[in-house]
Amino acid sequence: MNVLVINCGSSSLKYQVIDSETESVRAKGLCERIGIDGRLVYQPAGGEKEVTDAPMPTHKQAIQMVIDALVNEKTGVIKSLDEIGAVGHRLVHGGEKFAASAIITDAMIQTVEECSELAPLHNPANLIGVRACQELMPHTPMVGVFDTVFHQTMPQKAFMYGVPYEYYEKYAVRKYGFHGTSHSYVSKRAAAMLDKPYESLKTIVCHLGNGASVCAVENGKSVDTSMGLSPLEGLVMGTRSGDIDPSAVEYIAKKEGLDLAGVINVLNKKSGVMGLSAVSSDFRDLSAAAESGNKQAEVALSVFSYRVVKYIGAYAAAMNGVDCICFTAGVGENDAAVRKEICASLTYLGVQIDEAANAKRGEETVISTPDSKVKVLVVPTNEELMIARETVALV
Ligand code: ADP
């Protein structure tokens, strides 16, 4: 079956068509600047990448352009829309309402809408994508795959915040965690790579991309993760602050003359390694700047790695041990220097890195030495494949 996987944001949309039998990608791309001007990127398997600037005022028009590209006589990969057997949507926040992926129905959409208050930047945008697809493909079954689902196995001691209990009962204030699809995929791949049963492994997954989170996976279940009620908690990220003393919010608001929303906006969009370095949120720019002597870029990189090191230590403690540490996502898969710096602080766990293996990029690799007590792996993530698998399983 061909599965169309959609990851829809407020002004952009990523898509892939995956053949579920072979698990190969038949075409992929993205729509950018939806509602601004519009750009479609389309790449069929084994073909050239095409970039088309074209107006796409709405998500529906963007998805229509994707469909047109997919059925294009010359470069398309399907003859008609009938060849799409199902659509899998990435949905960010399922609150406590979803402990598994689900077929999209009107009732299901309503429940996701109820979770929107917890993810105002993500869920409404995800649902715009769902509705646009429903209008264009009214007879195609659709499935929602949540970022939060994998973490629903966290024990209460891990997901509660130390605030009045009634806030949990009344407002569902708790840690939810994100990047669940990635953490689930990577931890499973790690077990397969090590030829160990997934259900008997203690794994720490470091998903280090623009957004970044660490997850403790014990016996195949997420038992703790660094993101929280929202994707702002935890690691220092591209532009997000991660953990911060809540009192700093009030203090910054006063000093800068901002309201609460204003400070949260700064913590989401102008902080992280971008805010620290005043250079960029991109680690390639940061390393270049640090190498040419930019002190702030150096500070940003060291703060980033130090926070990861602390979370790894915390989760090794939480699981009373760790068998395997995985690096994934843009930085985790590609930045050997960041991995090296993080692992240099983990020798107390018995971590030893093989420099030659660590120099490889973008492929599944064991980067620890054969006698390293804890195995360290690079595992390229594949959230789209996970979404396609979940979709096929449900339809
Ligand atoms: P997201 O999906 O959260 O937007 P990604 O997982 O794609 O992010 O990661 C994007 C980040 O990965 C970039 O901002 C950049 O910092 C980093 N990155 C990508 N390629 C490289 C590379 N070759 N070396 C170092 N960092 C890289």
JSON list of N, CA, C and O and ligand atoms in Angstrom, two decimals, residues 14 179 207-211 281-284 329-331 334-335 361, ligand 1:
[
{"chain": "A", "resi": 14, "resn": "LYS", "atom": "N", "xyz": [5.66, 18.91, 5.47]},
{"chain": "A", "resi": 14, "resn": "LYS", "atom": "CA", "xyz": [6.57, 17.91, 4.89]},
{"chain": "A", "resi": 14, "resn": "LYS", "atom": "C", "xyz": [5.75, 16.70, 4.49]},
{"chain": "A", "resi": 14, "resn": "LYS", "atom": "O", "xyz": [4.79, 16.36, 5.20]},
{"chain": "A", "resi": 179, "resn": "HIS", "atom": "N", "xyz": [8.64, 14.05, 20.57]},
{"chain": "A", "resi": 179, "resn": "HIS", "atom": "CA", "xyz": [9.57, 13.25, 19.76]},
{"chain": "A", "resi": 179, "resn": "HIS", "atom": "C", "xyz": [9.37, 11.75, 20.00]},
{"chain": "A", "resi": 179, "resn": "HIS", "atom": "O", "xyz": [10.27, 10.95, 19.79]},
{"chain": "A", "resi": 207, "resn": "HIS", "atom": "N", "xyz": [17.78, 12.73, 21.07]},
{"chain": "A", "resi": 207, "resn": "HIS", "atom": "CA", "xyz": [17.29, 13.28, 19.79]},
{"chain": "A", "resi": 207, "resn": "HIS", "atom": "C", "xyz": [17.74, 14.73, 19.75]},
{"chain": "A", "resi": 207, "resn": "HIS", "atom": "O", "xyz": [17.15, 15.59, 20.41]},
{"chain": "A", "resi": 208, "resn": "LEU", "atom": "N", "xyz": [18.81, 14.98, 19.01]},
{"chain": "A", "resi": 208, "resn": "LEU", "atom": "CA", "xyz": [19.39, 16.33, 19.00]},
{"chain": "A", "resi": 208, "resn": "LEU", "atom": "C", "xyz": [19.21, 16.95, 17.62]},
{"chain": "A", "resi": 208, "resn": "LEU", "atom": "O", "xyz": [20.00, 16.71, 16.70]},
{"chain": "A", "resi": 209, "resn": "GLY", "atom": "N", "xyz": [18.13, 17.69, 17.46]},
{"chain": "A", "resi": 209, "resn": "GLY", "atom": "CA", "xyz": [17.89, 18.42, 16.21]},
{"chain": "A", "resi": 209, "resn": "GLY", "atom": "C", "xyz": [17.68, 19.87, 16.56]},
{"chain": "A", "resi": 209, "resn": "GLY", "atom": "O", "xyz": [18.24, 20.35, 17.55]},
{"chain": "A", "resi": 210, "resn": "ASN", "atom": "N", "xyz": [16.87, 20.55, 15.77]},
{"chain": "A", "resi": 210, "resn": "ASN", "atom": "CA", "xyz": [16.52, 21.91, 16.12]},
{"chain": "A", "resi": 210, "resn": "ASN", "atom": "C", "xyz": [15.77, 21.93, 17.44]},
{"chain": "A", "resi": 210, "resn": "ASN", "atom": "O", "xyz": [16.08, 22.70, 18.34]},
{"chain": "A", "resi": 211, "resn": "GLY", "atom": "N", "xyz": [14.77, 21.05, 17.53]},
{"chain": "A", "resi": 211, "resn": "GLY", "atom": "CA", "xyz": [14.18, 20.71, 18.81]},
{"chain": "A", "resi": 211, "resn": "GLY", "atom": "C", "xyz": [14.98, 19.53, 19.33]},
{"chain": "A", "resi": 211, "resn": "GLY", "atom": "O", "xyz": [15.47, 18.72, 18.54]},
{"chain": "A", "resi": 281, "resn": "SER", "atom": "N", "xyz": [21.23, 29.28, 15.03]},
{"chain": "A", "resi": 281, "resn": "SER", "atom": "CA", "xyz": [20.73, 28.08, 15.72]},
{"chain": "A", "resi": 281, "resn": "SER", "atom": "C", "xyz": [21.30, 26.83, 15.06]},
{"chain": "A", "resi": 281, "resn": "SER", "atom": "O", "xyz": [21.10, 25.72, 15.52]},
{"chain": "A", "resi": 282, "resn": "ASP", "atom": "N", "xyz": [22.01, 27.02, 13.95]},
{"chain": "A", "resi": 282, "resn": "ASP", "atom": "CA", "xyz": [22.54, 25.90, 13.19]},
{"chain": "A", "resi": 282, "resn": "ASP", "atom": "C", "xyz": [23.94, 25.54, 13.67]},
{"chain": "A", "resi": 282, "resn": "ASP", "atom": "O", "xyz": [24.82, 26.40, 13.72]},
{"chain": "A", "resi": 283, "resn": "PHE", "atom": "N", "xyz": [24.12, 24.26, 14.02]},
{"chain": "A", "resi": 283, "resn": "PHE", "atom": "CA", "xyz": [25.38, 23.85, 14.62]},
{"chain": "A", "resi": 283, "resn": "PHE", "atom": "C", "xyz": [26.57, 23.96, 13.67]},
{"chain": "A", "resi": 283, "resn": "PHE", "atom": "O", "xyz": [27.71, 24.07, 14.11]},
{"chain": "A", "resi": 284, "resn": "ARG", "atom": "N", "xyz": [26.30, 23.93, 12.36]},
{"chain": "A", "resi": 284, "resn": "ARG", "atom": "CA", "xyz": [27.42, 24.11, 11.42]},
{"chain": "A", "resi": 284, "resn": "ARG", "atom": "C", "xyz": [27.96, 25.53, 11.52]},
{"chain": "A", "resi": 284, "resn": "ARG", "atom": "O", "xyz": [29.17, 25.75, 11.55]},
{"chain": "A", "resi": 329, "resn": "ALA", "atom": "N", "xyz": [18.83, 12.49, 14.98]},
{"chain": "A", "resi": 329, "resn": "ALA", "atom": "CA", "xyz": [18.38, 13.80, 14.46]},
{"chain": "A", "resi": 329, "resn": "ALA", "atom": "C", "xyz": [19.58, 14.62, 13.95]},
{"chain": "A", "resi": 329, "resn": "ALA", "atom": "O", "xyz": [20.73, 14.20, 14.10]},
{"chain": "A", "resi": 330, "resn": "GLY", "atom": "N", "xyz": [19.27, 15.78, 13.35]},
{"chain": "A", "resi": 330, "resn": "GLY", "atom": "CA", "xyz": [20.27, 16.57, 12.61]},
{"chain": "A", "resi": 330, "resn": "GLY", "atom": "C", "xyz": [21.64, 16.67, 13.27]},
{"chain": "A", "resi": 330, "resn": "GLY", "atom": "O", "xyz": [22.66, 16.34, 12.66]},
{"chain": "A", "resi": 331, "resn": "VAL", "atom": "N", "xyz": [21.67, 17.10, 14.52]},
{"chain": "A", "resi": 331, "resn": "VAL", "atom": "CA", "xyz": [22.95, 17.26, 15.22]},
{"chain": "A", "resi": 331, "resn": "VAL", "atom": "C", "xyz": [23.49, 15.89, 15.65]},
{"chain": "A", "resi": 331, "resn": "VAL", "atom": "O", "xyz": [24.66, 15.57, 15.43]},
{"chain": "A", "resi": 334, "resn": "ASN", "atom": "N", "xyz": [24.88, 13.93, 12.66]},
{"chain": "A", "resi": 334, "resn": "ASN", "atom": "CA", "xyz": [25.91, 14.52, 11.80]},
{"chain": "A", "resi": 334, "resn": "ASN", "atom": "C", "xyz": [27.10, 15.16, 12.51]},
{"chain": "A", "resi": 334, "resn": "ASN", "atom": "O", "xyz": [28.14, 15.34, 11.89]},
{"chain": "A", "resi": 335, "resn": "ASP", "atom": "N", "xyz": [26.92, 15.53, 13.77]},
{"chain": "A", "resi": 335, "resn": "ASP", "atom": "CA", "xyz": [27.97, 16.33, 14.40]},
{"chain": "A", "resi": 335, "resn": "ASP", "atom": "C", "xyz": [28.87, 15.49, 15.30]},
{"chain": "A", "resi": 335, "resn": "ASP", "atom": "O", "xyz": [28.59, 15.29, 16.49]},
{"chain": "A", "resi": 361, "resn": "ARG", "atom": "N", "xyz": [29.15, 9.41, 9.03]},
{"chain": "A", "resi": 361, "resn": "ARG", "atom": "CA", "xyz": [27.98, 10.31, 9.11]},
{"chain": "A", "resi": 361, "resn": "ARG", "atom": "C", "xyz": [26.75, 9.71, 8.46]},
{"chain": "A", "resi": 361, "resn": "ARG", "atom": "O", "xyz": [26.84, 9.09, 7.42]},
{"chain": "B", "resi": 1, "resn": "ADP", "atom": "P1", "xyz": [14.18, 19.50, 13.17]},
{"chain": "B", "resi": 1, "resn": "ADP", "atom": "O1", "xyz": [13.58, 18.26, 12.51]},
{"chain": "B", "resi": 1, "resn": "ADP", "atom": "O2", "xyz": [13.99, 19.58, 14.65]},
{"chain": "B", "resi": 1, "resn": "ADP", "atom": "O3", "xyz": [13.90, 20.79, 12.45]},
{"chain": "B", "resi": 1, "resn": "ADP", "atom": "P2", "xyz": [16.72, 18.32, 12.41]},
{"chain": "B", "resi": 1, "resn": "ADP", "atom": "O4", "xyz": [16.69, 17.04, 13.14]},
{"chain": "B", "resi": 1, "resn": "ADP", "atom": "O5", "xyz": [16.57, 18.28, 10.93]},
{"chain": "B", "resi": 1, "resn": "ADP", "atom": "O6", "xyz": [15.74, 19.37, 13.05]},
{"chain": "B", "resi": 1, "resn": "ADP", "atom": "O7", "xyz": [18.09, 19.05, 12.77]},
{"chain": "B", "resi": 1, "resn": "ADP", "atom": "C1", "xyz": [18.41, 20.28, 12.20]},
{"chain": "B", "resi": 1, "resn": "ADP", "atom": "C2", "xyz": [19.73, 20.75, 12.77]},
{"chain": "B", "resi": 1, "resn": "ADP", "atom": "O8", "xyz": [20.74, 19.75, 12.55]},
{"chain": "B", "resi": 1, "resn": "ADP", "atom": "C3", "xyz": [20.28, 21.98, 12.06]},
{"chain": "B", "resi": 1, "resn": "ADP", "atom": "O9", "xyz": [19.78, 23.16, 12.62]},
{"chain": "B", "resi": 1, "resn": "ADP", "atom": "C4", "xyz": [21.76, 21.84, 12.34]},
{"chain": "B", "resi": 1, "resn": "ADP", "atom": "O10", "xyz": [22.04, 22.47, 13.57]},
{"chain": "B", "resi": 1, "resn": "ADP", "atom": "C5", "xyz": [22.00, 20.37, 12.52]},
{"chain": "B", "resi": 1, "resn": "ADP", "atom": "N1", "xyz": [22.78, 19.79, 11.42]},
{"chain": "B", "resi": 1, "resn": "ADP", "atom": "C6", "xyz": [22.36, 19.34, 10.22]},
{"chain": "B", "resi": 1, "resn": "ADP", "atom": "N2", "xyz": [23.39, 18.89, 9.47]},
{"chain": "B", "resi": 1, "resn": "ADP", "atom": "C7", "xyz": [24.51, 19.04, 10.23]},
{"chain": "B", "resi": 1, "resn": "ADP", "atom": "C8", "xyz": [25.91, 18.76, 10.04]},
{"chain": "B", "resi": 1, "resn": "ADP", "atom": "N3", "xyz": [26.36, 18.22, 8.92]},
{"chain": "B", "resi": 1, "resn": "ADP", "atom": "N4", "xyz": [26.73, 19.07, 11.05]},
{"chain": "B", "resi": 1, "resn": "ADP", "atom": "C9", "xyz": [26.28, 19.60, 12.19]},
{"chain": "B", "resi": 1, "resn": "ADP", "atom": "N5", "xyz": [25.00, 19.89, 12.43]},
{"chain": "B", "resi": 1, "resn": "ADP", "atom": "C10", "xyz": [24.12, 19.61, 11.47]}
]
